Amino acid sequence: LAKTTQPISMDSYEGQEVNITCSHNNIATNDYITWYQQFPSQGPRFIIQGYKTKVTNEVASLFIPADRKSSTLSLPRVSLSDTAVYYCLVGDMFSARQLTFGSGTQLTVLP
Amino acid sequence: GAVVSQHPSRVICKSGTSVKIECRSLDFQATTMFWYRQFPKQSLMLMATSNEGSKATYEQGVEKDKFLINHASLTLSTLTVTSAHPEDSSFYICSARDQMDRGNSPLHFGNGTRLTVT
């Protein structure tokens, strides 16, 4: 299972764009990259998933370089309600392999 | 979208008693569900993989006789914490994936159960 490394914490201000990078040097060919958001006392909530290049949805963008050894979650114009822990997971979900949660990144959005 | 429901959301029990936590996939079927435990300010730790119709697979260090898992149907898995002790107090979360998905669809997580053992 690919191990991931993320910054422990990040601070930002309302309205700014936030980029959180995740390193996954031993990502396998069949692995996808998935980001989750977790608020205190809640289960993780799916944000975005990708395999290569760039993926965008209504809440975030995911940038994946050609070597796929890292990925960057981009949150445009964050608000106070985006304060949460963000987890990067790498794995082959099709085979239902267990995914290992890393330490996550505590994002704090300041007014 | 796919919804995973956990019940109860929080429970307080006395030391030595057993507590059952339910995890249901509401609008999809799941042959596999996962159970996690999360302590304050820490990440999720996988406890076991629950397989419909067969025995669960436990992670190293997780006592299978203490954390009983039953996956009797394609929409329900239960975790029973037997003879609970204060050190079992934690946040328990389940997740599941739609078995009909062909691609790499993400796992769907329940909202967790806060267990407090007094």
GROMACS .gro file of C-alpha atoms in nm:
model
  229
    1LEU     CA    1   0.000   0.000   0.000
    2ALA     CA    2   0.135   0.338  -0.098
    3LYS     CA    3   0.232   0.554   0.199
    4THR     CA    4   0.142   0.920   0.190
    5THR     CA    5   0.306   1.225   0.342
    6GLN     CA    6   0.124   1.553   0.397
    7PRO     CA    7   0.195   1.869   0.596
    8ILE     CA    8   0.055   1.839   0.947
    9SER     CA    9  -0.112   2.177   0.941
   10MET     CA   10  -0.178   2.483   0.728
   11ASP     CA   11  -0.332   2.822   0.796
   12SER     CA   12  -0.509   3.038   0.544
   13TYR     CA   13  -0.741   3.337   0.531
   14GLU     CA   14  -1.091   3.356   0.399
   15GLY     CA   15  -1.110   3.406   0.025
   16GLN     CA   16  -0.765   3.268  -0.047
   17GLU     CA   17  -0.681   2.966  -0.259
   18VAL     CA   18  -0.532   2.680  -0.061
   19ASN     CA   19  -0.308   2.411  -0.206
   20ILE     CA   20  -0.231   2.099  -0.004
   21THR     CA   21   0.033   1.868  -0.145
   22CYS     CA   22   0.060   1.498  -0.077
   23SER     CA   23   0.366   1.284  -0.153
   24HIS     CA   24   0.320   0.920  -0.253
   25ASN     CA   25   0.650   0.805  -0.398
   26ASN     CA   26   0.564   0.435  -0.421
   27ILE     CA   27   0.226   0.470  -0.588
   28ALA     CA   28   0.134   0.162  -0.792
   29THR     CA   29   0.008   0.153  -1.149
   30ASN     CA   30  -0.348   0.066  -1.048
   31ASP     CA   31  -0.367   0.316  -0.760
   32TYR     CA   32  -0.601   0.612  -0.762
   33ILE     CA   33  -0.559   0.926  -0.552
   34THR     CA   34  -0.853   1.029  -0.337
   35TRP     CA   35  -0.896   1.320  -0.100
   36TYR     CA   36  -1.132   1.329   0.195
   37GLN     CA   37  -1.239   1.606   0.433
   38GLN     CA   38  -1.318   1.538   0.797
   39PHE     CA   39  -1.485   1.768   1.048
   40PRO     CA   40  -1.462   1.694   1.421
   41SER     CA   41  -1.683   1.404   1.531
   42GLN     CA   42  -1.788   1.325   1.174
   43GLY     CA   43  -1.688   1.061   0.923
   44PRO     CA   44  -1.465   1.154   0.629
   45ARG     CA   45  -1.640   1.310   0.333
   46PHE     CA   46  -1.528   1.246  -0.026
   47ILE     CA   47  -1.389   1.554  -0.201
   48ILE     CA   48  -1.223   1.447  -0.524
   49GLN     CA   49  -1.047   1.156  -0.693
   50GLY     CA   50  -0.808   1.129  -0.982
   51TYR     CA   51  -0.558   0.908  -1.162
   52LYS     CA   52  -0.347   1.152  -1.363
   53THR     CA   53  -0.331   1.510  -1.491
   54LYS     CA   54  -0.605   1.737  -1.359
   55VAL     CA   55  -0.951   1.675  -1.221
   56THR     CA   56  -1.197   1.945  -1.125
   57ASN     CA   57  -1.536   1.934  -0.961
   58GLU     CA   58  -1.763   2.188  -0.798
   59VAL     CA   59  -1.560   2.211  -0.478
   60ALA     CA   60  -1.195   2.143  -0.564
   61SER     CA   61  -0.928   2.066  -0.820
   62LEU     CA   62  -0.673   1.789  -0.810
   63PHE     CA   63  -0.342   1.823  -0.987
   64ILE     CA   64  -0.134   1.513  -1.054
   65PRO     CA   65   0.203   1.535  -1.229
   66ALA     CA   66   0.310   1.287  -1.493
   67ASP     CA   67   0.516   1.073  -1.252
   68ARG     CA   68   0.218   1.055  -1.012
   69LYS     CA   69   0.450   1.063  -0.711
   70SER     CA   70   0.262   1.355  -0.563
   71SER     CA   71  -0.071   1.531  -0.591
   72THR     CA   72  -0.206   1.871  -0.495
   73LEU     CA   73  -0.554   1.944  -0.371
   74SER     CA   74  -0.659   2.298  -0.456
   75LEU     CA   75  -0.945   2.466  -0.273
   76PRO     CA   76  -1.051   2.794  -0.435
   77ARG     CA   77  -1.155   3.086  -0.214
   78VAL     CA   78  -1.177   2.904   0.117
   79SER     CA   79  -1.424   3.004   0.386
   80LEU     CA   80  -1.428   2.949   0.761
   81SER     CA   81  -1.637   2.635   0.707
   82ASP     CA   82  -1.349   2.475   0.518
   83THR     CA   83  -1.157   2.441   0.844
   84ALA     CA   84  -1.112   2.066   0.870
   85VAL     CA   85  -0.863   1.782   0.837
   86TYR     CA   86  -0.786   1.679   0.480
   87TYR     CA   87  -0.665   1.328   0.403
   88CYS     CA   88  -0.492   1.204   0.091
   89LEU     CA   89  -0.542   0.834   0.022
   90VAL     CA   90  -0.375   0.627  -0.244
   91GLY     CA   91  -0.489   0.281  -0.338
   92ASP     CA   92  -0.665   0.044  -0.570
   93MET     CA   93  -1.029   0.071  -0.469
   94PHE     CA   94  -1.153  -0.159  -0.741
   95SER     CA   95  -0.998  -0.456  -0.565
   96ALA     CA   96  -1.134  -0.328  -0.231
   97ARG     CA   97  -0.788  -0.315  -0.081
   98GLN     CA   98  -0.776  -0.143   0.249
   99LEU     CA   99  -0.670   0.218   0.236
  100THR     CA  100  -0.433   0.353   0.496
  101PHE     CA  101  -0.504   0.695   0.634
  102GLY     CA  102  -0.198   0.911   0.685
  103SER     CA  103  -0.175   1.189   0.937
  104GLY     CA  104  -0.386   1.429   0.734
  105THR     CA  105  -0.352   1.807   0.711
  106GLN     CA  106  -0.533   2.030   0.958
  107LEU     CA  107  -0.642   2.333   0.757
  108THR     CA  108  -0.741   2.633   0.964
  109VAL     CA  109  -0.912   2.918   0.782
  110LEU     CA  110  -0.884   3.248   0.963
  111PRO     CA  111  -1.117   3.547   0.924
  112GLY     CA  112  -2.531   0.970  -0.378
  113ALA     CA  113  -2.433   0.666  -0.179
  114VAL     CA  114  -2.511   0.695   0.191
  115VAL     CA  115  -2.370   0.499   0.480
  116SER     CA  116  -2.561   0.525   0.805
  117GLN     CA  117  -2.418   0.446   1.148
  118HIS     CA  118  -2.618   0.394   1.463
  119PRO     CA  119  -2.597   0.506   1.734
  120SER     CA  120  -2.411   0.832   1.682
  121ARG     CA  121  -2.299   0.831   2.044
  122VAL     CA  122  -2.327   0.584   2.328
  123ILE     CA  123  -2.222   0.580   2.691
  124CYS     CA  124  -2.190   0.247   2.865
  125LYS     CA  125  -2.056   0.109   3.188
  126SER     CA  126  -1.734  -0.084   3.207
  127GLY     CA  127  -1.787  -0.455   3.147
  128THR     CA  128  -2.093  -0.421   2.928
  129SER     CA  129  -2.115  -0.479   2.552
  130VAL     CA  130  -2.210  -0.227   2.287
  131LYS     CA  131  -2.328  -0.292   1.932
  132ILE     CA  132  -2.273  -0.043   1.653
  133GLU     CA  133  -2.458  -0.077   1.323
  134CYS     CA  134  -2.337   0.028   0.980
  135ARG     CA  135  -2.586   0.029   0.694
  136SER     CA  136  -2.550   0.109   0.327
  137LEU     CA  137  -2.880   0.280   0.252
  138ASP     CA  138  -2.898   0.286  -0.125
  139PHE     CA  139  -2.640   0.036  -0.239
  140GLN     CA  140  -2.512  -0.309  -0.159
  141ALA     CA  141  -2.171  -0.369  -0.012
  142THR     CA  142  -1.999  -0.707   0.008
  143THR     CA  143  -1.717  -0.544   0.200
  144MET     CA  144  -1.727  -0.287   0.477
  145PHE     CA  145  -1.442  -0.147   0.680
  146TRP     CA  146  -1.429  -0.052   1.047
  147TYR     CA  147  -1.197   0.217   1.178
  148ARG     CA  148  -1.115   0.362   1.516
  149GLN     CA  149  -1.004   0.718   1.571
  150PHE     CA  150  -0.863   0.862   1.892
  151PRO     CA  151  -0.866   1.238   1.958
  152LYS     CA  152  -0.633   1.437   1.733
  153GLN     CA  153  -0.525   1.121   1.554
  154SER     CA  154  -0.590   0.968   1.215
  155LEU     CA  155  -0.825   0.682   1.136
  156MET     CA  156  -0.686   0.337   1.207
  157LEU     CA  157  -0.827   0.040   1.021
  158MET     CA  158  -0.948  -0.224   1.264
  159ALA     CA  159  -1.100  -0.488   1.038
  160THR     CA  160  -1.251  -0.569   0.704
  161SER     CA  161  -1.603  -0.704   0.721
  162ASN     CA  162  -1.698  -0.954   0.450
  163GLU     CA  163  -2.058  -1.045   0.377
  164GLY     CA  164  -2.124  -1.408   0.456
  165SER     CA  165  -1.777  -1.484   0.586
  166LYS     CA  166  -1.541  -1.405   0.870
  167ALA     CA  167  -1.398  -1.061   0.914
  168THR     CA  168  -1.030  -0.993   0.859
  169TYR     CA  169  -0.870  -0.816   1.153
  170GLU     CA  170  -0.566  -0.591   1.147
  171GLN     CA  171  -0.265  -0.680   1.357
  172GLY     CA  172  -0.315  -0.594   1.720
  173VAL     CA  173  -0.696  -0.588   1.706
  174GLU     CA  174  -0.855  -0.852   1.928
  175LYS     CA  175  -1.118  -1.037   1.727
  176ASP     CA  176  -1.283  -1.175   2.041
  177LYS     CA  177  -1.325  -0.827   2.179
  178PHE     CA  178  -1.443  -0.657   1.862
  179LEU     CA  179  -1.699  -0.891   1.711
  180ILE     CA  180  -1.797  -0.817   1.353
  181ASN     CA  181  -2.099  -0.960   1.177
  182HIS     CA  182  -2.182  -0.889   0.813
  183ALA     CA  183  -2.503  -1.084   0.771
  184SER     CA  184  -2.642  -0.902   0.469
  185LEU     CA  185  -2.526  -0.689   0.180
  186THR     CA  186  -2.641  -0.373   0.355
  187LEU     CA  187  -2.558  -0.428   0.720
  188SER     CA  188  -2.243  -0.483   0.922
  189THR     CA  189  -2.228  -0.468   1.300
  190LEU     CA  190  -1.939  -0.413   1.538
  191THR     CA  191  -1.986  -0.531   1.895
  192VAL     CA  192  -1.742  -0.412   2.156
  193THR     CA  193  -1.755  -0.682   2.420
  194SER     CA  194  -1.674  -0.626   2.787
  195ALA     CA  195  -1.594  -0.265   2.717
  196HIS     CA  196  -1.335  -0.083   2.924
  197PRO     CA  197  -1.252   0.289   2.945
  198GLU     CA  198  -0.959   0.242   2.707
  199ASP     CA  199  -1.209   0.134   2.440
  200SER     CA  200  -1.358   0.483   2.445
  201SER     CA  201  -1.306   0.617   2.096
  202PHE     CA  202  -1.471   0.727   1.773
  203TYR     CA  203  -1.566   0.429   1.557
  204ILE     CA  204  -1.629   0.479   1.185
  205CYS     CA  205  -1.737   0.240   0.913
  206SER     CA  206  -1.704   0.266   0.537
  207ALA     CA  207  -1.834   0.078   0.236
  208ARG     CA  208  -1.811   0.069  -0.140
  209ASP     CA  209  -2.090  -0.002  -0.384
  210GLN     CA  210  -2.028  -0.354  -0.514
  211MET     CA  211  -2.188  -0.264  -0.845
  212ASP     CA  212  -1.929   0.003  -0.921
  213ARG     CA  213  -1.698  -0.100  -1.200
  214GLY     CA  214  -1.446   0.173  -1.170
  215ASN     CA  215  -1.244   0.308  -0.884
  216SER     CA  216  -1.532   0.466  -0.701
  217PRO     CA  217  -1.444   0.605  -0.360
  218LEU     CA  218  -1.532   0.460  -0.023
  219HIS     CA  219  -1.834   0.607   0.150
  220PHE     CA  220  -1.807   0.669   0.522
  221GLY     CA  221  -2.061   0.669   0.800
  222ASN     CA  222  -2.078   0.960   1.041
  223GLY     CA  223  -1.915   0.767   1.319
  224THR     CA  224  -2.011   0.650   1.667
  225ARG     CA  225  -1.867   0.815   1.976
  226LEU     CA  226  -1.827   0.546   2.242
  227THR     CA  227  -1.763   0.649   2.603
  228VAL     CA  228  -1.704   0.377   2.859
  229THR     CA  229  -1.737   0.488   3.220
   0.00000   0.00000   0.00000
